[in-house]
PDB file of C-alpha atoms in Angstrom:
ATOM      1  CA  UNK A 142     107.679 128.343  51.615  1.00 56.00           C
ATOM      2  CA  UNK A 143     109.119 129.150  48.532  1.00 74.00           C
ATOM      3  CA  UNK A 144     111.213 132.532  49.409  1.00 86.00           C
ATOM      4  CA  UNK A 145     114.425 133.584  47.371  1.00 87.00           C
ATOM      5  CA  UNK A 146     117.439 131.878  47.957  1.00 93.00           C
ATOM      6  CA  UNK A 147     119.777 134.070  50.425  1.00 93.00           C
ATOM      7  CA  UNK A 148     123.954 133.985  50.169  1.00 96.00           C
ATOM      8  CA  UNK A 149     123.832 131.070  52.803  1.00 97.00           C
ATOM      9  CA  UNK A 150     122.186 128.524  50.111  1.00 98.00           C
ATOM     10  CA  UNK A 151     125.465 128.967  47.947  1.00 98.00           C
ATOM     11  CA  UNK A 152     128.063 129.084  50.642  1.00 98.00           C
ATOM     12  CA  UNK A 153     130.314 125.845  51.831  1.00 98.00           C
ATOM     13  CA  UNK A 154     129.659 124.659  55.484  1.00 98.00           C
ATOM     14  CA  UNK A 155     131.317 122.238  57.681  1.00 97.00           C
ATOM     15  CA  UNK A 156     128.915 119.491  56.730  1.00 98.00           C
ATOM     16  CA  UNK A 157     127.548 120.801  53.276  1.00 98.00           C
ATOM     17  CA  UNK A 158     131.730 120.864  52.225  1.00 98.00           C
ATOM     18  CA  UNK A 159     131.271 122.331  48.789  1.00 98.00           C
ATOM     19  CA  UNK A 160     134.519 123.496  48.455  1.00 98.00           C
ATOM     20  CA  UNK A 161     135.641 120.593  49.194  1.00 98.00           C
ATOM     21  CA  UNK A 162     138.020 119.457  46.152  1.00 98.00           C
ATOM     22  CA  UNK A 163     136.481 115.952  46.055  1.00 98.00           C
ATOM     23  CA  UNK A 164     133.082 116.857  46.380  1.00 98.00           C
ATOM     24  CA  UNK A 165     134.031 120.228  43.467  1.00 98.00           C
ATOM     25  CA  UNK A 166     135.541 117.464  40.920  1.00 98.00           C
ATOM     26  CA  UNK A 167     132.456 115.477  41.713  1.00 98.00           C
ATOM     27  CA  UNK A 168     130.453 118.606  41.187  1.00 98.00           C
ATOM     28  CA  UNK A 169     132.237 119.415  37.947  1.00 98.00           C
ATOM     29  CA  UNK A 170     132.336 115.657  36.355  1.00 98.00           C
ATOM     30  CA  UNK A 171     128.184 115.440  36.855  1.00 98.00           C
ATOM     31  CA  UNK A 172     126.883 118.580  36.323  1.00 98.00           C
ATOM     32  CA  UNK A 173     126.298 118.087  32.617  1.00 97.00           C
ATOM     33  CA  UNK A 174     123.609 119.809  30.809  1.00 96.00           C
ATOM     34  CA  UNK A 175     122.573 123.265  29.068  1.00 95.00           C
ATOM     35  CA  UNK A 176     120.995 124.802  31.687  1.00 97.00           C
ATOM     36  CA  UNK A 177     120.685 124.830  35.746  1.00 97.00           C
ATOM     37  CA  UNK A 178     117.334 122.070  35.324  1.00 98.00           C
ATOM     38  CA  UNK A 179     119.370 119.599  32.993  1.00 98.00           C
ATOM     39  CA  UNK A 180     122.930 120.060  36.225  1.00 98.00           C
ATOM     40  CA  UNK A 181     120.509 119.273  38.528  1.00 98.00           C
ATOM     41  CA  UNK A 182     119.374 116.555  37.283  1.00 98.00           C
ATOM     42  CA  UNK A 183     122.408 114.960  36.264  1.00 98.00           C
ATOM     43  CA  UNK A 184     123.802 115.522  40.155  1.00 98.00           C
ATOM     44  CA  UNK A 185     120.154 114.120  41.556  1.00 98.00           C
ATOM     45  CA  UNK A 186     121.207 110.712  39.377  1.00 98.00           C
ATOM     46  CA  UNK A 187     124.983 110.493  40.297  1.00 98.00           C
ATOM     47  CA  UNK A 188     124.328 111.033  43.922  1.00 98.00           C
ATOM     48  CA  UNK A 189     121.585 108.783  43.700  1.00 97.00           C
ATOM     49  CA  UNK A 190     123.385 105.976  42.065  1.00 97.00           C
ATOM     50  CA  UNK A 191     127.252 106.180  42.834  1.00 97.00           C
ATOM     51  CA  UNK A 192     126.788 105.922  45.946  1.00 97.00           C
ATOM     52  CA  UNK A 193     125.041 102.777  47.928  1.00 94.00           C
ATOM     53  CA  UNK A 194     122.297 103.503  50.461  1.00 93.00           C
ATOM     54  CA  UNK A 195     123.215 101.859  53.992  1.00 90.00           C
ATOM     55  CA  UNK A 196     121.606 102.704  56.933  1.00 87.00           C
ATOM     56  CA  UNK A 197     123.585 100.468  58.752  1.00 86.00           C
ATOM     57  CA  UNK A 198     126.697 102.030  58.842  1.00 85.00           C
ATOM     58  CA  UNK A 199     125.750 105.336  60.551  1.00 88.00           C
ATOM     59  CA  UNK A 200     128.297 107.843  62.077  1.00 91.00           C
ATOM     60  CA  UNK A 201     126.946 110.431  63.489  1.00 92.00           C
ATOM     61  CA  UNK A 202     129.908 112.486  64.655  1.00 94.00           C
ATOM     62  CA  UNK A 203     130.625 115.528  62.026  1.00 96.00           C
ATOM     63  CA  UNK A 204     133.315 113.695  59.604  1.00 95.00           C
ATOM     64  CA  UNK A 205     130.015 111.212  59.329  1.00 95.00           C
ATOM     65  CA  UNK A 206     127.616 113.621  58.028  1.00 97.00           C
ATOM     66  CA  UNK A 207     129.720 115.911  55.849  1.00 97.00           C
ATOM     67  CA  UNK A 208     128.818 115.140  52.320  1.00 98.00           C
ATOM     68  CA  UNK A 209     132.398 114.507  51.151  1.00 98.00           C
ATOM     69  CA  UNK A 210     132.403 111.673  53.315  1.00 98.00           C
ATOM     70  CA  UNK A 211     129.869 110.091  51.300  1.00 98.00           C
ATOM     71  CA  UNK A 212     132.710 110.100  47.864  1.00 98.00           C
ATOM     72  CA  UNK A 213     135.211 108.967  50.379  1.00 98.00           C
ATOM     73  CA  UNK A 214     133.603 105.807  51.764  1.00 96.00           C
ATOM     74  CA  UNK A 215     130.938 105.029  48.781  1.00 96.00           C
ATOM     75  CA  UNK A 216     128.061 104.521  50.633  1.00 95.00           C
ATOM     76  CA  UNK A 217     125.721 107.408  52.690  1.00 96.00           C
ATOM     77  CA  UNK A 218     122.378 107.252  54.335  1.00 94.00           C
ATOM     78  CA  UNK A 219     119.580 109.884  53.343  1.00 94.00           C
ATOM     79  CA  UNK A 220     121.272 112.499  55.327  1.00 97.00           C
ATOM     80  CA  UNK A 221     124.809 112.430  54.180  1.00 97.00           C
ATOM     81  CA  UNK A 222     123.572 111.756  50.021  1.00 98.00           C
ATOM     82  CA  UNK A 223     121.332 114.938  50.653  1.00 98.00           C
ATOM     83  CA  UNK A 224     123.910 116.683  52.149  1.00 98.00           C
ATOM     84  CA  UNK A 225     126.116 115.495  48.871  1.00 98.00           C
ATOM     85  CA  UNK A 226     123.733 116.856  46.515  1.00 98.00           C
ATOM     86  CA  UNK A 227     123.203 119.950  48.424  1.00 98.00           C
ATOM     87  CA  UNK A 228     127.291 120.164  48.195  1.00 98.00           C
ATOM     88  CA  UNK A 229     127.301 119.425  44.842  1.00 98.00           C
ATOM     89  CA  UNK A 230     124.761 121.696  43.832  1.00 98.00           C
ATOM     90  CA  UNK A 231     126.647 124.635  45.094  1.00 98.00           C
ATOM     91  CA  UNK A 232     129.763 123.712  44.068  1.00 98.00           C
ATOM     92  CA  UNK A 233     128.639 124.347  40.295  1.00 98.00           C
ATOM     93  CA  UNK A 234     126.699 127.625  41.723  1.00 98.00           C
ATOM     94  CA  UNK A 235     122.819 126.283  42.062  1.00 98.00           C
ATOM     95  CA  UNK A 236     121.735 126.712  45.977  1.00 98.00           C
ATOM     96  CA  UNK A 237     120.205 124.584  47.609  1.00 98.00           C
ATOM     97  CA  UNK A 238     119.569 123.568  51.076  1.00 98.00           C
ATOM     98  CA  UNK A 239     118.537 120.627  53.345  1.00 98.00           C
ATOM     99  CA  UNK A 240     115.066 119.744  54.181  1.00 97.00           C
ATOM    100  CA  UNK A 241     114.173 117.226  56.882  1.00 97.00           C
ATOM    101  CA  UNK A 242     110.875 115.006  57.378  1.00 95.00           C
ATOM    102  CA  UNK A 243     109.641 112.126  59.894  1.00 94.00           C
ATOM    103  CA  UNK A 244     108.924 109.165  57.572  1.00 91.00           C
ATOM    104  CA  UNK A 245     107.426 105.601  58.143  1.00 86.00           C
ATOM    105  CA  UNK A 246     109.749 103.461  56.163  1.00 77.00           C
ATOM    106  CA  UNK A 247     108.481 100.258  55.573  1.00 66.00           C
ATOM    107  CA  UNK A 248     111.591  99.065  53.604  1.00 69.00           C
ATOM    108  CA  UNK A 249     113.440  97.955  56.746  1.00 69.00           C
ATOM    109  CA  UNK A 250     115.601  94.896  58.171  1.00 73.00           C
ATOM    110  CA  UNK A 251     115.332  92.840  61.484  1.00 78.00           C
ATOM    111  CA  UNK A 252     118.469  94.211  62.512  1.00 77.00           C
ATOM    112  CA  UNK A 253     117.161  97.892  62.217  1.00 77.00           C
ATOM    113  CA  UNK A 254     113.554  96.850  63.769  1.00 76.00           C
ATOM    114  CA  UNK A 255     115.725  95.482  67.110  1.00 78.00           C
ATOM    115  CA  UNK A 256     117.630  98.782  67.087  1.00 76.00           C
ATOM    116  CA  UNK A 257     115.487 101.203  66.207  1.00 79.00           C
ATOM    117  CA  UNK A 258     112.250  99.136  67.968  1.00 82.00           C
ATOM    118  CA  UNK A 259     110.311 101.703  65.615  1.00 82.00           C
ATOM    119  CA  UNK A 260     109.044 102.526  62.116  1.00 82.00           C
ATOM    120  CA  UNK A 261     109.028 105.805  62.244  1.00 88.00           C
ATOM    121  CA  UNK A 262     112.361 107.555  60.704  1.00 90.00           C
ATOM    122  CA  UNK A 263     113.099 110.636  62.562  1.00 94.00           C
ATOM    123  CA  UNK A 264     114.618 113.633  60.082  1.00 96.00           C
ATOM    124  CA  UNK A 265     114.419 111.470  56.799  1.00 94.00           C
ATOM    125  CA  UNK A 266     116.470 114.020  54.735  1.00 96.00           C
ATOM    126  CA  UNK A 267     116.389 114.987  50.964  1.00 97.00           C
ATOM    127  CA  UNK A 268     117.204 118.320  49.202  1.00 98.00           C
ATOM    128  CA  UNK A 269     115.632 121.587  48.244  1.00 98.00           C
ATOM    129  CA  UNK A 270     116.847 122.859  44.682  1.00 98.00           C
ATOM    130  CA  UNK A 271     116.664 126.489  43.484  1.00 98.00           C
ATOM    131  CA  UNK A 272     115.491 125.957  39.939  1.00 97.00           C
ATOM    132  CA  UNK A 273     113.466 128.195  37.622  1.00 95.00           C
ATOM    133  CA  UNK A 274     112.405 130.082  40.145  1.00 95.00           C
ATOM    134  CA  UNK A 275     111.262 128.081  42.812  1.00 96.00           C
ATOM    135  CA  UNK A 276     112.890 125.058  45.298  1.00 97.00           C
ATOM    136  CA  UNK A 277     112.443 122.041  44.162  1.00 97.00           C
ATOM    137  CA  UNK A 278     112.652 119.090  46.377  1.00 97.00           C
ATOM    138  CA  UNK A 279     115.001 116.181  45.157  1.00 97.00           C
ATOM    139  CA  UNK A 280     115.617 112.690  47.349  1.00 95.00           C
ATOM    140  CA  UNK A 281     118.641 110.592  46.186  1.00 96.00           C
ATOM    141  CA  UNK A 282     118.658 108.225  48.909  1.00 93.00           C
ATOM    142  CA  UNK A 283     117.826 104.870  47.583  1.00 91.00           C
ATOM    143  CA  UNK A 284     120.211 103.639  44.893  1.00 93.00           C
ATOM    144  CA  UNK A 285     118.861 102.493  41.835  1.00 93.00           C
ATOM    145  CA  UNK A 286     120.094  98.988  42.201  1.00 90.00           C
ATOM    146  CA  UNK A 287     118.354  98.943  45.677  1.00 87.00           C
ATOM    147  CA  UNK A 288     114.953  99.693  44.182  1.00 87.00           C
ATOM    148  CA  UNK A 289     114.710  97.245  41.399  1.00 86.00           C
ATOM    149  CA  UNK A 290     116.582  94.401  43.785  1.00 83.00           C
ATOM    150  CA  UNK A 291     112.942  94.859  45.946  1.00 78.00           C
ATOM    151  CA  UNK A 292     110.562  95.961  43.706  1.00 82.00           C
ATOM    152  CA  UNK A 293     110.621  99.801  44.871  1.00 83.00           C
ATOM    153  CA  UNK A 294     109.422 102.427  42.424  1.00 82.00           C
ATOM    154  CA  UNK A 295     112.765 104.633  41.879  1.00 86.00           C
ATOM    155  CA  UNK A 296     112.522 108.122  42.407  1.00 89.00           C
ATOM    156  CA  UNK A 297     113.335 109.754  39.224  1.00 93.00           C
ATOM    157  CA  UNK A 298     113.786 113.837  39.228  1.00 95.00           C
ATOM    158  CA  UNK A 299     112.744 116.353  36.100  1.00 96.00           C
ATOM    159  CA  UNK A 300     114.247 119.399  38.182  1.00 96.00           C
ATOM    160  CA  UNK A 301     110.602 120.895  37.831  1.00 96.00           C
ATOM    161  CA  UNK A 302     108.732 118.623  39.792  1.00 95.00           C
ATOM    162  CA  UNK A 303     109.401 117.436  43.761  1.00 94.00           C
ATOM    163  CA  UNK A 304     110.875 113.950  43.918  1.00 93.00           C
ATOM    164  CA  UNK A 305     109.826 112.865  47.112  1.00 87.00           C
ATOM    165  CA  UNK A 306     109.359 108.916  48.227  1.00 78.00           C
ATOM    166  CA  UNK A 307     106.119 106.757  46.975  1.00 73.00           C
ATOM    167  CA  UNK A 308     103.697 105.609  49.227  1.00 65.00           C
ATOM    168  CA  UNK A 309     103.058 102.387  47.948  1.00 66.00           C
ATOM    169  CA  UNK A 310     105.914  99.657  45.654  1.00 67.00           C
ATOM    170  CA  UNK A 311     105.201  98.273  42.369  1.00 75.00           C
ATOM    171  CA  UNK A 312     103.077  95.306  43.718  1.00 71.00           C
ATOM    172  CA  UNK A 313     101.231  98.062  46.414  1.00 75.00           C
ATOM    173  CA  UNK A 314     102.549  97.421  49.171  1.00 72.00           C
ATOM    174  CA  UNK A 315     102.866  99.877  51.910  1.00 67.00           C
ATOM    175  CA  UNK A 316     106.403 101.761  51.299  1.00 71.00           C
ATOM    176  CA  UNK A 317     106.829 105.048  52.920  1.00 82.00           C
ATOM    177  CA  UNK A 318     104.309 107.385  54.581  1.00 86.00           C
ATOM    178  CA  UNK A 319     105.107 111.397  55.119  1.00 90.00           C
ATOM    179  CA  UNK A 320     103.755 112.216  59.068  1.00 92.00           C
ATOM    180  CA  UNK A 321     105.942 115.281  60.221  1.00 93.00           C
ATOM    181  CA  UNK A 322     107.738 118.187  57.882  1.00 94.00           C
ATOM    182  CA  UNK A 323     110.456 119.556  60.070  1.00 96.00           C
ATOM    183  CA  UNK A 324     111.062 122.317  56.970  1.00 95.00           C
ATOM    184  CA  UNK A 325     114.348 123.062  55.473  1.00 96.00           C
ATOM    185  CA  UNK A 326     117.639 124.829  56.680  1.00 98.00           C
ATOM    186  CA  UNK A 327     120.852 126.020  55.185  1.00 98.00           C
ATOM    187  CA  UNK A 328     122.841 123.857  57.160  1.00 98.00           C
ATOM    188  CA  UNK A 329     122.963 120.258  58.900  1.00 98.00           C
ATOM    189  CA  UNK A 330     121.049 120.572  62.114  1.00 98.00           C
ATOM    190  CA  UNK A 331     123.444 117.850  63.528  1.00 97.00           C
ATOM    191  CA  UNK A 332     123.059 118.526  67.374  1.00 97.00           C
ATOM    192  CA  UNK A 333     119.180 118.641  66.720  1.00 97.00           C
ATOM    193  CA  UNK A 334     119.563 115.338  65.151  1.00 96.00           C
ATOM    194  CA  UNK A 335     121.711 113.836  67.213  1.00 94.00           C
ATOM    195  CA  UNK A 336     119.591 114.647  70.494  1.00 94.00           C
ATOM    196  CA  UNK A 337     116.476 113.284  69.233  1.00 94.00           C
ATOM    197  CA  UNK A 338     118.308 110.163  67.904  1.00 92.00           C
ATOM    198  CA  UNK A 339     119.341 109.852  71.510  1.00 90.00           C
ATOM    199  CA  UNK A 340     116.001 110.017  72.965  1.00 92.00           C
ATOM    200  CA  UNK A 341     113.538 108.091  70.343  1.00 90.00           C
ATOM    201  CA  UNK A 342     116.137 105.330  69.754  1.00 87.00           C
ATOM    202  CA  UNK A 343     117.203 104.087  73.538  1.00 81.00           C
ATOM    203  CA  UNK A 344     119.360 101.245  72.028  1.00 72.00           C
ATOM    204  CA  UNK A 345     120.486 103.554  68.631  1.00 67.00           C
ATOM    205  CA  UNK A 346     124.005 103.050  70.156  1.00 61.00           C
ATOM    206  CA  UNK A 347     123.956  99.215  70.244  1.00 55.00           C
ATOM    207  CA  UNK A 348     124.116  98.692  66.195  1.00 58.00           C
ATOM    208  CA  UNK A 349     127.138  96.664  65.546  1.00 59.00           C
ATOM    209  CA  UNK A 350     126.438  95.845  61.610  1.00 58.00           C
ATOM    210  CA  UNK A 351     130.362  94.139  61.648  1.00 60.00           C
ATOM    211  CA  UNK A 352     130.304  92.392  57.875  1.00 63.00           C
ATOM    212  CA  UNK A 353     126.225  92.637  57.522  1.00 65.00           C
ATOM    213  CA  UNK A 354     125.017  94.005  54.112  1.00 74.00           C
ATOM    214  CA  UNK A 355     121.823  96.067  54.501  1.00 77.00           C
ATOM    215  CA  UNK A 356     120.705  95.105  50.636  1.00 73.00           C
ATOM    216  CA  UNK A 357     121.491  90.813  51.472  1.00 74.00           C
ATOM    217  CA  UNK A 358     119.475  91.334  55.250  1.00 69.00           C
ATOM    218  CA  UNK A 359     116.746  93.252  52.924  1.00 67.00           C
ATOM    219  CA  UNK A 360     116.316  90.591  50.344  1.00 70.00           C
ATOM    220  CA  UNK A 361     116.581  87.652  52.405  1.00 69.00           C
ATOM    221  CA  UNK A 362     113.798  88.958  54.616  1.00 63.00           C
ATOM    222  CA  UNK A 363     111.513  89.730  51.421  1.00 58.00           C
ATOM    223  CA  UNK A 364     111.648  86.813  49.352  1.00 57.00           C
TER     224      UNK A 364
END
């Protein structure tokens, strides 16, 4: 759907903190450019780039999720760095909102295969963008270094187009396939998340990462 933007798509929650003062200097150090398209974009890159993406360091209690605890720790998963843009966005007065899909991810470790004993990504998240009239959707999860490290095609973001993941790499391989759209919301739905986490992922609890690097695991595994 591409309805108007209501009050909520502009207003701070507990997990999209835009008035947060880390994630508003953030906000206000990005968000370069002569119009609300050219901001956007410039947020889409420095979320997408500043910040590393790890899947396995996952906290799913609330000072997990919130987006400033992506500036605070460096690294997010798609959740958290869409929940950073989202923050962001707002913070420098363009709303935006959350949107959630199932994915199959085929960029994935031994480590996660054990834990997750699935492919299939339950609420993959990335970020709808009011601009010129219409929501735009905008993924920042996978760093830029992360992509050309395995071949990936980067998701790049014109602020008039949806930037959503490719479904094959450079060398066509299989990379990422859309099967459910859970649609978008104003706010985190952390409890929804959480719960199905709990019941599609019976040994989700059991991931102890310690020192492991997500990006080494990845490229050892692909070479």
């Amino acid at each position: 759907m591409n309805e108007a933007p209501g009050p909520a798509s502009l207003a701070p929650t507990a997990l999209i903190d835009s008035d947060h003062p880390a994630v508003v200097d953030f906000a206000q150090r990005h968000a370069v450019g002569a119009d609300a398209r050219e901001r956007a974009v410039a947020l889409f890159l420095a979320v997408r780039d500043e910040f590393r993406y790890d899947p396995y360091r996952i906290d799913m209690r609330p000072e997990g999720m919130r987006a400033s605890s992506v500036i605070a720790t460096g690294h997010g998963w798609c959740v958290p760095k869409a929940a950073l843009l989202a923050a962001a966005a707002r913070a420098v007065g363009i709303p935006a909102r959350l949107g959630f899909a199932d994915v199959r991810n085929h960029l994935s470790t031994e480590r996660l295969r054990r834990t997750m004993q699935s492919d299939l990504y339950l609420w993959h998240g990335y970020t709808d963008l009011w601009i010129g009239g219409a929501w735009r959707k905008a993924t920042p999860a996978f760093n830029i270094q992360l992509c050309e490290r395995f071949g990936l095609l980067a998701l790049e973001f014109d602020g008039e187009h949806d930037s959503i993941y490719h479904p094959f790499d450079r060398a066509g391989n299989r990379h990422m396939e859309y099967v459910n759209q859970r649609g978008s919301f104003d706010d985190m739905p952390l409890a929804r998340i959480v719960a199905d986490f709990a019941a599609f992922y019976p040994s989700w609890g059991h991931l102890d990462p310690g020192d492991a690097d997500f990006q080494a695991d990845a490229e050892r595994e692909t070479r």
